[in-house]
Amino acid sequence: MDFIGSLGLQQREGVPSCPQEGLPCPSNSSELVQECLQQFKVTGAQLRQIQISLLDSMEQALKGQASPASAVRMLPTYVGSTPHGTEQGDFVVLELGATGASLRVLWVTLMGIEGHKMEPRSQEFVIPQEVMLGPGQQLFDFAARCLSEFLDALPVGNQGLQLGFSFSFPCHQTGLDKSTLISWTKGFRCSGVEGQDVVQLLRDAIQRQGTYSIDVVAVVNDTVGTMMGCEPGVGPCEVGLVVDTGTNACYMEEARHVAVLDEDRGRVCISVEWGSFSDDGALGPVLTIFDRTLDHESLNLGAQRFEKMIGGLYLGELVRLVLAHLAQCGVLFGGYTSPALLRQGSILLEHVAEIEDPSAGAARVHAILQDLGLNPSASDAEFVQHVCAAVCTRAAQLCAAALAAVLSRLQHSREQQTLQIAVATGGRVFERHPRFLSILQETVMLLAPECDVSFIPSVDGGGQGVAMVTAVAARLAAHRCLLEETLAPFRLTREQLAAVQAQMREAMAKGLQGEASSLRMLPTYVRDTPDGSERGDFLALDLGGTNFRVLLVHVATGGVQITSQIYSIPECVAQGSGQQLFDHIVDCIVDFQEKQGLSGQSLPLGFTFSFPCTQLGLDQGILLNWTKGFNASDCEGQDVVCLLREAIRRRQAVELNVVAIVNDTVGTMMSCGYEDPHCEVGLIVGTGTNACYMEELRNVAIVAGDSGHMCINMEWGAFGDDGSLSMLSTRFDASVDQASINPGKQRFEKMISGMYLGEIVRHTLLHLTSLGVLFRGQQTQRLQTRDIFKTKFLSEIESDSLALRQVRAILEDLGLSLTSDDALMVLEVCQAVSQRAAQLCGAGVAAVVEKIRENRGLEELTVSVGVDGTLYKLHPHFSSLVAATVRELAPRCVVTFLQSEDGSGKGAALVTAVACRLAQMTCV
Ligand code: 0WK
Ligand code: BGC
Ligand code: BGC
């Protein structure tokens, strides 16, 4: 269908026909011209309607509720701050898409001193039509060739170059250097690019070109480059507005309003992509038949409707369509239509700008129309100027309505009645069209009177701004490398974890044989898990975790009832004298008995004592050494049951019958074993960490007997104290160990448990701050304070919801001001430290369950592990990471992890109950 056809018109001799079906063909020509010009008139009400509807569409999109039909895209750009002016260095900038069929390469030197600027060197390259419409690889190869050609002319040698890629099309950005093209606009339609990461495509093309080592560190939309290129002196521009071949704007939105980002502080630059705004309700009334025709003929039918009324690529075409129509109607050029007038794209923005330029004068208008093969009369030339003015005035007014919507959004976003804002403008429509900016300013003042807007033309089309973003990206990329380098030792491979498993198996075997081993494999004299026939009331003590608890445990047919009370163990008591510690324990028992009305009763007591003890019997436990911050004197090497009994005697309290001393791992196994008979392993990951399991008695060298089982307390916290874990130990582990009260001891525990993870993170953050990667290198007193970064912070920070907000809240409480990038890095440090801890713990459990499976010569073992401990219970990912590691390293074991509900106090009571049951049987 030819052009005339597309207007739905038949070429009939001498008879003017009217495009709008059903519209009478007015007799006189000026009426027809007025009617055409009238179509481009947009009323204040219509502009306000567009402003309101566009604002509504923006806010829907921010909430992630955009209806695709009318949507502006509101794309986050990962630019979180306007430049501080300190950025410096040499950068290559490649601009593609801002100015239609050309790309530009720039060499920008940032001085890093506010206001100091070096004129960028640049070169423009025309992109052949077939490249704009051909395979994507061809376009990116073309860009890489232009880059080379540009750099060949510069003394750059083969230094590593950093490039900022200004890519002026709608993209989903997932990082400063990762951006997926949503759809082409503005005459581009290369295949194989939509849905692809354009940074990777450029990197591949530069690779193929192979002439320069260029690192593409940032991709930005041209509006962002325009905004960032704004002279800092003028006050930061917080809106970037481009009207070149296409049109779009970006602005600094409050991050908390951007649903796709889980950020609640700071601002983020949003590329509005208003070119795709097409709310028929708002746009319908201002769309003319010429707009519909232009859209029909365009490469992207039905898309970018708003852009096609404003962008420089389309203004000339709109004018041409009107002139061709009026010529067809015999109203212009004597009804003559030259081939050029009927050829799409023959009237360019430059033509329109010149025709409109009051200084151009009629002569220039004539010259342009004659170049189109027309022979205009004076009135024709005047009419043509009116048509150009009508088309461009509408474009400027519509652009103003859109900008007014952005200003209203800024007012809402900042809850401000009035707004003072600087808007950076870029693009040839601004540079070339004489009245575009003034019409835009006037209309914005009408539509957003409470906004005081200053328009700052961007000096070099945003090249400087792109270099700024690139400098920020380069800094962040460098920081990312340093972060990866710092965290790499925490990232354990499957091979390393399997090696830990194997080493643990070896140490277990040696420990069971009583040979030198960092795993003491302590017999606990618990030979059996409960069988449910236990009955009675028991007292239990639970010492060694976060809290000291005294419990009354009632075991009956219906199950177990527990009454307990938590008492604190002040640090001065935990690190005071043994006598003081045990007197404190007895004080708590007496207090509990009084409160529970048990005073005077001598109930059997089970004592969960969560420290390494050599047990000589169920009620005899020689403390080998304190751990977890306890260091009471005169206890190590002592039988703690005796110490307790002495304290009871000192208090002349009622005679308590201490029946059993158990490790918290054993208590936990017993407690869970009461519900699940498969539970044969106990695991604690709390303040400290440890595990026990039911071993074949025949394998326990130091305990007589070859049949049956005995629960072994592995004391795996000390695994690696013989240096066997040194290959995994990082400089931060060493710092934590050196600062601990038991340096060189409990090395495995110090990589896993709650008492230490916060400290490992703190030391890592201090290191990254000293490298300038975090907190702009500002060390703070608070962060240098021991134990100030609690391990529970890791659980909060790594919680899936609110991650970055938690980081902020926690770190600001520590007196640290941080950027969103800082927050992300702190989150990654926490993840690396906790992941390693969980994986090491998983490697340990895999070693234990594989041992049991092999003990029993089973193809497959089904076993349950009773678990307790704050870190395991509260950390959002710890338990799943442990389970995943066990599945990976012990595939022939089906392992169920049972979180103990009542703690090991219940377990201690059950051990006591079993002991009492066995004792009664022997008495009978
Ligand atoms: C609760 C148990 C207790 C154990 C503690 C370990 O009842 O025996 O010591 O868990 O976890 P933490 O309190 O150290 O986090
Ligand atoms: C693109 C935008 C760009 C604008 C101005 C539009 O066609 O979708 O990303 O900012 O043109 O170049
Ligand atoms: C102790 C173990 C205890 C573990 C968990 C370690 O420090 O040595 O006996 O089981 O902490 O509380």
CSV table of C-alpha atoms in Angstrom, one decimal, residues 435-820:
chain,number,residue,atom,x,y,z
A,435,ARG,CA,11.7,27.3,20.8
A,436,PHE,CA,11.4,23.8,22.2
A,437,LEU,CA,13.0,24.6,25.6
A,438,SER,CA,11.0,27.8,26.0
A,439,ILE,CA,7.7,26.2,25.2
A,440,LEU,CA,8.6,23.4,27.6
A,441,GLN,CA,9.5,25.8,30.4
A,442,GLU,CA,6.3,27.8,30.0
A,443,THR,CA,4.1,24.7,29.9
A,444,VAL,CA,5.9,23.2,33.0
A,445,MET,CA,5.3,26.4,34.9
A,446,LEU,CA,1.6,26.1,34.0
A,447,LEU,CA,1.3,22.4,35.0
A,448,ALA,CA,3.6,22.5,38.0
A,449,PRO,CA,3.5,26.0,39.4
A,450,GLU,CA,4.7,25.0,42.8
A,451,CYS,CA,8.0,23.7,41.3
A,452,ASP,CA,10.9,26.0,40.8
A,453,VAL,CA,12.7,24.3,38.0
A,454,SER,CA,16.1,25.3,36.5
A,455,PHE,CA,17.1,23.7,33.2
A,456,ILE,CA,20.8,22.9,32.8
A,457,PRO,CA,21.9,21.9,29.3
A,458,SER,CA,24.3,19.0,29.6
A,459,VAL,CA,27.6,20.1,28.2
A,460,ASP,CA,28.6,17.2,26.1
A,461,GLY,CA,25.5,15.1,25.7
A,462,GLY,CA,26.1,13.3,28.9
A,463,GLY,CA,29.6,11.8,28.0
A,464,GLN,CA,31.0,13.3,31.2
A,465,GLY,CA,28.0,11.9,33.1
A,466,VAL,CA,28.6,8.4,31.7
A,467,ALA,CA,32.3,8.7,32.7
A,468,MET,CA,31.1,9.7,36.3
A,469,VAL,CA,29.0,6.6,36.5
A,470,THR,CA,31.8,4.6,35.1
A,471,ALA,CA,34.2,6.0,37.7
A,472,VAL,CA,31.7,5.0,40.4
A,473,ALA,CA,31.3,1.6,38.8
A,474,ALA,CA,35.0,1.2,38.5
A,475,ARG,CA,35.5,2.0,42.1
A,476,LEU,CA,32.7,-0.5,43.0
A,477,ALA,CA,34.1,-3.1,40.7
A,478,ALA,CA,37.5,-2.7,42.3
A,479,HIS,CA,35.9,-3.0,45.7
A,480,ARG,CA,34.0,-6.1,44.5
A,481,CYS,CA,37.3,-7.7,43.6
A,482,LEU,CA,38.8,-6.9,47.0
A,483,LEU,CA,35.7,-8.3,48.6
A,484,GLU,CA,35.9,-11.5,46.6
A,485,GLU,CA,39.6,-11.9,47.4
A,486,THR,CA,38.8,-11.4,51.1
A,487,LEU,CA,35.9,-13.8,51.2
A,488,ALA,CA,37.4,-16.5,48.9
A,489,PRO,CA,39.0,-18.4,51.8
A,490,PHE,CA,35.6,-18.7,53.4
A,491,ARG,CA,34.2,-20.4,50.2
A,492,LEU,CA,34.9,-24.1,50.8
A,493,THR,CA,34.8,-26.5,47.9
A,494,ARG,CA,33.2,-30.0,48.0
A,495,GLU,CA,36.7,-31.4,48.0
A,496,GLN,CA,37.7,-29.3,51.0
A,497,LEU,CA,34.6,-30.4,52.9
A,498,ALA,CA,35.1,-34.0,52.0
A,499,ALA,CA,38.7,-33.6,53.3
A,500,VAL,CA,37.4,-32.3,56.6
A,501,GLN,CA,35.0,-35.3,56.8
A,502,ALA,CA,37.8,-37.7,56.1
A,503,GLN,CA,40.1,-36.0,58.7
A,504,MET,CA,37.3,-36.1,61.2
A,505,ARG,CA,36.8,-39.8,60.6
A,506,GLU,CA,40.4,-40.4,61.1
A,507,ALA,CA,40.5,-38.3,64.3
A,508,MET,CA,37.4,-40.2,65.6
A,509,ALA,CA,39.0,-43.6,65.0
A,510,LYS,CA,42.2,-42.4,66.8
A,511,GLY,CA,40.2,-40.9,69.7
A,512,LEU,CA,38.1,-44.1,70.1
A,513,GLN,CA,41.4,-46.0,70.3
A,514,GLY,CA,42.7,-43.6,72.9
A,515,GLU,CA,45.4,-42.5,70.6
A,516,ALA,CA,46.5,-38.8,70.3
A,517,SER,CA,43.7,-37.0,68.5
A,518,SER,CA,42.1,-33.6,68.6
A,519,LEU,CA,38.8,-35.5,69.1
A,520,ARG,CA,38.7,-36.8,72.6
A,521,MET,CA,35.7,-39.2,71.9
A,522,LEU,CA,34.6,-39.3,75.5
A,523,PRO,CA,32.5,-42.2,76.7
A,524,THR,CA,29.4,-40.9,78.5
A,525,TYR,CA,28.2,-44.1,80.1
A,526,VAL,CA,24.9,-43.6,78.5
A,527,ARG,CA,24.3,-46.9,76.9
A,528,ASP,CA,20.7,-46.7,75.8
A,529,THR,CA,18.2,-44.2,74.6
A,530,PRO,CA,14.9,-43.9,76.6
A,531,ASP,CA,12.3,-46.6,75.9
A,532,GLY,CA,9.4,-44.6,77.2
A,533,SER,CA,8.9,-46.6,80.4
A,534,GLU,CA,10.7,-43.9,82.5
A,535,ARG,CA,8.5,-42.3,85.2
A,536,GLY,CA,8.9,-39.8,88.1
A,537,ASP,CA,10.0,-36.3,88.9
A,538,PHE,CA,13.5,-35.1,88.4
A,539,LEU,CA,15.5,-32.0,88.8
A,540,ALA,CA,17.8,-31.0,86.0
A,541,LEU,CA,20.5,-28.3,85.6
A,542,ASP,CA,21.5,-27.0,82.2
A,543,LEU,CA,24.8,-25.1,82.3
A,544,GLY,CA,27.0,-24.1,79.4
A,545,GLY,CA,24.8,-22.5,76.9
A,546,THR,CA,23.5,-19.0,76.6
A,547,ASN,CA,21.4,-19.5,79.7
A,548,PHE,CA,21.7,-21.5,82.9
A,549,ARG,CA,18.5,-23.2,83.5
A,550,VAL,CA,17.1,-25.2,86.5
A,551,LEU,CA,14.3,-27.5,85.5
A,552,LEU,CA,11.7,-29.7,87.2
A,553,VAL,CA,10.9,-32.6,84.8
A,554,HIS,CA,7.8,-34.7,85.4
A,555,VAL,CA,8.0,-38.0,83.4
A,556,ALA,CA,4.7,-39.8,83.2
A,557,THR,CA,2.7,-42.0,80.9
A,558,GLY,CA,1.2,-39.0,79.1
A,559,GLY,CA,4.6,-37.7,78.4
A,560,VAL,CA,7.0,-35.2,80.0
A,561,GLN,CA,6.1,-31.9,81.7
A,562,ILE,CA,8.8,-29.4,82.3
A,563,THR,CA,8.9,-26.4,84.6
A,564,SER,CA,12.1,-24.4,84.3
A,565,GLN,CA,13.7,-21.1,85.2
A,566,ILE,CA,16.5,-19.3,83.5
A,567,TYR,CA,19.2,-17.8,85.7
A,568,SER,CA,22.1,-15.7,84.5
A,569,ILE,CA,25.8,-16.6,85.1
A,570,PRO,CA,27.6,-13.2,85.3
A,571,GLU,CA,30.9,-13.2,83.5
A,572,CYS,CA,32.7,-12.5,86.8
A,573,VAL,CA,31.2,-15.8,88.1
A,574,ALA,CA,31.9,-17.7,84.9
A,575,GLN,CA,35.5,-16.5,85.1
A,576,GLY,CA,35.8,-16.3,88.9
A,577,SER,CA,36.6,-19.1,91.3
A,578,GLY,CA,35.1,-22.6,90.9
A,579,GLN,CA,33.6,-22.4,94.4
A,580,GLN,CA,31.9,-19.1,93.6
A,581,LEU,CA,30.5,-20.6,90.4
A,582,PHE,CA,29.1,-23.7,92.1
A,583,ASP,CA,27.8,-21.8,95.0
A,584,HIS,CA,25.9,-19.6,92.5
A,585,ILE,CA,24.5,-22.7,90.9
A,586,VAL,CA,23.3,-24.0,94.2
A,587,ASP,CA,21.7,-20.6,95.1
A,588,CYS,CA,19.8,-20.9,91.9
A,589,ILE,CA,18.6,-24.4,92.7
A,590,VAL,CA,17.5,-23.4,96.1
A,591,ASP,CA,15.7,-20.4,94.7
A,592,PHE,CA,14.0,-22.6,92.1
A,593,GLN,CA,13.0,-25.2,94.8
A,594,GLU,CA,11.4,-22.4,96.9
A,595,LYS,CA,9.6,-21.0,93.9
A,596,GLN,CA,8.3,-24.5,92.9
A,597,GLY,CA,7.5,-25.5,96.5
A,598,LEU,CA,10.1,-28.3,96.3
A,599,SER,CA,12.0,-27.1,99.3
A,600,GLY,CA,13.1,-30.0,101.5
A,601,GLN,CA,12.5,-32.6,98.7
A,602,SER,CA,15.5,-34.6,97.5
A,603,LEU,CA,14.7,-35.3,93.8
A,604,PRO,CA,17.1,-37.2,91.6
A,605,LEU,CA,19.1,-34.6,89.7
A,606,GLY,CA,20.5,-34.7,86.2
A,607,PHE,CA,23.3,-32.2,85.5
A,608,THR,CA,23.8,-31.0,81.9
A,609,PHE,CA,27.3,-29.7,82.0
A,610,SER,CA,28.3,-28.6,78.5
A,611,PHE,CA,32.0,-28.8,78.7
A,612,PRO,CA,34.5,-31.5,77.9
A,613,CYS,CA,34.6,-34.0,80.8
A,614,THR,CA,36.1,-37.4,81.1
A,615,GLN,CA,33.4,-39.5,82.6
A,616,LEU,CA,34.3,-42.3,84.8
A,617,GLY,CA,30.7,-43.1,85.4
A,618,LEU,CA,27.3,-41.6,84.8
A,619,ASP,CA,27.7,-39.3,87.8
A,620,GLN,CA,31.4,-38.7,87.6
A,621,GLY,CA,32.8,-36.1,85.2
A,622,ILE,CA,36.3,-34.7,85.3
A,623,LEU,CA,36.4,-31.3,83.6
A,624,LEU,CA,39.2,-31.4,81.1
A,625,ASN,CA,39.1,-27.7,80.2
A,626,TRP,CA,36.7,-24.9,80.1
A,627,THR,CA,35.4,-23.5,76.8
A,628,LYS,CA,33.0,-20.8,75.6
A,629,GLY,CA,34.2,-18.0,77.8
A,630,PHE,CA,34.0,-20.0,81.0
A,631,ASN,CA,37.2,-20.0,83.0
A,632,ALA,CA,36.4,-20.6,86.7
A,633,SER,CA,39.4,-21.5,88.6
A,634,ASP,CA,40.1,-24.8,90.4
A,635,CYS,CA,37.7,-26.7,88.3
A,636,GLU,CA,39.7,-28.2,85.5
A,637,GLY,CA,40.8,-31.7,86.4
A,638,GLN,CA,38.1,-31.8,89.1
A,639,ASP,CA,35.0,-34.0,89.2
A,640,VAL,CA,32.4,-31.4,88.7
A,641,VAL,CA,29.7,-33.6,90.3
A,642,CYS,CA,31.9,-33.5,93.5
A,643,LEU,CA,32.2,-29.7,93.1
A,644,LEU,CA,28.4,-29.5,93.0
A,645,ARG,CA,27.9,-31.8,95.9
A,646,GLU,CA,30.4,-29.8,98.0
A,647,ALA,CA,28.6,-26.6,97.2
A,648,ILE,CA,25.3,-28.2,98.2
A,649,ARG,CA,26.9,-29.2,101.5
A,650,ARG,CA,28.4,-25.7,102.0
A,651,ARG,CA,24.9,-24.4,101.6
A,652,GLN,CA,23.4,-26.9,104.0
A,653,ALA,CA,20.8,-27.1,101.5
A,654,VAL,CA,18.7,-30.2,101.3
A,655,GLU,CA,20.7,-33.1,100.1
A,656,LEU,CA,20.3,-33.3,96.4
A,657,ASN,CA,20.8,-36.7,94.7
A,658,VAL,CA,23.0,-35.9,91.7
A,659,VAL,CA,22.5,-39.0,89.6
A,660,ALA,CA,23.9,-38.1,86.3
A,661,ILE,CA,26.1,-35.6,84.6
A,662,VAL,CA,25.6,-35.4,80.9
A,663,ASN,CA,26.9,-33.2,78.1
A,664,ASP,CA,24.3,-31.0,76.4
A,665,THR,CA,24.8,-33.0,73.2
A,666,VAL,CA,23.8,-36.2,75.1
A,667,GLY,CA,20.9,-34.4,76.8
A,668,THR,CA,19.7,-33.2,73.4
A,669,MET,CA,20.0,-36.7,71.8
A,670,MET,CA,18.1,-38.2,74.7
A,671,SER,CA,15.5,-35.5,74.7
A,672,CYS,CA,14.8,-36.1,71.0
A,673,GLY,CA,15.2,-39.8,71.3
A,674,TYR,CA,12.3,-39.8,73.7
A,675,GLU,CA,10.1,-38.9,70.7
A,676,ASP,CA,12.1,-40.7,67.9
A,677,PRO,CA,13.9,-43.9,68.6
A,678,HIS,CA,16.0,-43.3,65.5
A,679,CYS,CA,17.6,-40.4,67.2
A,680,GLU,CA,21.2,-41.6,67.8
A,681,VAL,CA,23.1,-38.4,67.3
A,682,GLY,CA,23.1,-35.2,69.4
A,683,LEU,CA,24.3,-31.9,67.9
A,684,ILE,CA,24.7,-28.5,69.5
A,685,VAL,CA,25.4,-25.4,67.5
A,686,GLY,CA,25.0,-22.6,69.9
A,687,THR,CA,27.5,-20.6,71.9
A,688,GLY,CA,29.7,-23.6,71.4
A,689,THR,CA,29.4,-26.6,69.1
A,690,ASN,CA,29.7,-30.3,69.7
A,691,ALA,CA,28.2,-33.7,68.8
A,692,CYS,CA,27.7,-37.1,70.3
A,693,TYR,CA,26.4,-40.4,68.9
A,694,MET,CA,25.7,-44.0,69.8
A,695,GLU,CA,29.0,-45.9,69.1
A,696,GLU,CA,29.4,-49.7,69.1
A,697,LEU,CA,30.9,-50.5,72.5
A,698,ARG,CA,33.4,-52.8,70.7
A,699,ASN,CA,34.9,-49.7,69.1
A,700,VAL,CA,35.4,-47.8,72.4
A,701,ALA,CA,38.9,-49.0,73.5
A,702,ILE,CA,38.8,-47.5,77.0
A,703,VAL,CA,35.5,-49.0,78.0
A,704,ALA,CA,35.2,-52.6,78.7
A,705,GLY,CA,32.7,-54.7,76.7
A,706,ASP,CA,32.1,-55.7,73.1
A,707,SER,CA,28.4,-55.7,72.8
A,708,GLY,CA,25.9,-52.9,72.9
A,709,HIS,CA,26.4,-49.3,72.4
A,710,MET,CA,27.7,-46.3,74.3
A,711,CYS,CA,27.1,-42.7,73.6
A,712,ILE,CA,30.3,-40.9,72.8
A,713,ASN,CA,30.8,-37.2,73.4
A,714,MET,CA,33.1,-36.3,70.5
A,715,GLU,CA,34.0,-32.8,71.8
A,716,TRP,CA,34.4,-31.9,68.2
A,717,GLY,CA,34.9,-28.2,69.1
A,718,ALA,CA,38.6,-29.1,69.6
A,719,PHE,CA,38.8,-30.7,66.2
A,720,GLY,CA,41.8,-29.2,64.4
A,721,ASP,CA,43.6,-28.1,67.6
A,722,ASP,CA,46.4,-30.3,66.3
A,723,GLY,CA,46.7,-28.0,63.3
A,724,SER,CA,44.9,-30.3,60.9
A,725,LEU,CA,42.5,-27.5,60.0
A,726,SER,CA,45.2,-24.8,59.5
A,727,MET,CA,44.7,-25.0,55.7
A,728,LEU,CA,41.2,-23.7,56.2
A,729,SER,CA,42.0,-21.1,58.8
A,730,THR,CA,41.8,-17.5,57.6
A,731,ARG,CA,43.6,-14.4,59.0
A,732,PHE,CA,40.3,-13.5,60.6
A,733,ASP,CA,40.1,-16.8,62.4
A,734,ALA,CA,43.6,-16.3,63.6
A,735,SER,CA,42.7,-12.8,65.0
A,736,VAL,CA,39.6,-14.2,66.8
A,737,ASP,CA,41.6,-17.1,68.2
A,738,GLN,CA,44.4,-14.9,69.4
A,739,ALA,CA,41.9,-12.6,71.1
A,740,SER,CA,40.1,-15.5,72.8
A,741,ILE,CA,40.8,-16.6,76.4
A,742,ASN,CA,41.8,-20.0,75.0
A,743,PRO,CA,44.1,-19.3,72.0
A,744,GLY,CA,44.9,-22.4,70.0
A,745,LYS,CA,42.0,-24.3,71.5
A,746,GLN,CA,38.6,-25.2,70.1
A,747,ARG,CA,39.6,-24.3,66.5
A,748,PHE,CA,36.7,-26.1,64.9
A,749,GLU,CA,34.3,-24.4,67.4
A,750,LYS,CA,35.8,-21.0,66.6
A,751,MET,CA,34.9,-21.5,62.9
A,752,ILE,CA,31.3,-22.6,63.6
A,753,SER,CA,29.7,-21.5,66.8
A,754,GLY,CA,27.8,-18.5,67.9
A,755,MET,CA,30.4,-17.2,70.3
A,756,TYR,CA,32.8,-16.5,67.4
A,757,LEU,CA,30.9,-15.9,64.1
A,758,GLY,CA,30.1,-12.3,65.0
A,759,GLU,CA,33.8,-11.7,65.8
A,760,ILE,CA,35.0,-13.2,62.5
A,761,VAL,CA,32.6,-10.9,60.7
A,762,ARG,CA,33.8,-7.9,62.7
A,763,HIS,CA,37.4,-8.6,61.9
A,764,THR,CA,36.6,-9.1,58.2
A,765,LEU,CA,34.7,-5.8,58.1
A,766,LEU,CA,37.6,-4.0,59.8
A,767,HIS,CA,39.9,-5.5,57.1
A,768,LEU,CA,37.6,-4.4,54.3
A,769,THR,CA,37.4,-0.9,55.9
A,770,SER,CA,41.2,-0.7,56.0
A,771,LEU,CA,41.2,-1.5,52.3
A,772,GLY,CA,38.8,1.4,51.7
A,773,VAL,CA,36.2,-1.0,50.4
A,774,LEU,CA,33.7,-0.3,53.2
A,775,PHE,CA,32.5,2.8,54.9
A,776,ARG,CA,34.7,4.9,52.6
A,777,GLY,CA,37.6,3.6,54.6
A,778,GLN,CA,36.4,5.3,57.8
A,779,GLN,CA,37.3,3.1,60.7
A,780,THR,CA,35.1,3.7,63.7
A,781,GLN,CA,35.9,3.1,67.4
A,782,ARG,CA,32.7,1.1,67.8
A,783,LEU,CA,33.6,-1.4,65.1
A,784,GLN,CA,36.9,-1.9,66.8
A,785,THR,CA,35.2,-2.9,70.0
A,786,ARG,CA,35.4,-6.7,70.7
A,787,ASP,CA,32.1,-8.6,70.6
A,788,ILE,CA,30.2,-5.5,69.4
A,789,PHE,CA,29.0,-7.4,66.3
A,790,LYS,CA,26.8,-10.0,67.8
A,791,THR,CA,26.3,-13.3,66.0
A,792,LYS,CA,22.6,-12.8,66.2
A,793,PHE,CA,23.2,-9.9,63.8
A,794,LEU,CA,24.1,-12.4,61.1
A,795,SER,CA,20.7,-14.2,61.6
A,796,GLU,CA,18.9,-10.8,61.4
A,797,ILE,CA,21.0,-9.6,58.4
A,798,GLU,CA,20.6,-12.8,56.4
A,799,SER,CA,16.9,-13.1,57.0
A,800,ASP,CA,15.4,-13.1,53.5
A,801,SER,CA,13.0,-10.3,54.2
A,802,LEU,CA,14.3,-6.8,54.9
A,803,ALA,CA,18.0,-7.8,54.4
A,804,LEU,CA,19.4,-4.4,53.5
A,805,ARG,CA,17.2,-2.6,56.0
A,806,GLN,CA,18.5,-4.8,58.8
A,807,VAL,CA,22.1,-4.2,57.8
A,808,ARG,CA,21.5,-0.4,57.9
A,809,ALA,CA,19.7,-0.5,61.3
A,810,ILE,CA,22.3,-2.7,62.9
A,811,LEU,CA,25.3,-0.8,61.5
A,812,GLU,CA,23.9,2.6,62.2
A,813,ASP,CA,23.4,1.5,65.8
A,814,LEU,CA,27.1,0.8,65.7
A,815,GLY,CA,27.7,4.4,64.6
A,816,LEU,CA,28.5,3.5,61.0
A,817,SER,CA,27.1,5.5,58.1
A,818,LEU,CA,26.9,3.3,55.1
A,819,THR,CA,26.0,3.4,51.4
A,820,SER,CA,23.7,0.7,49.9
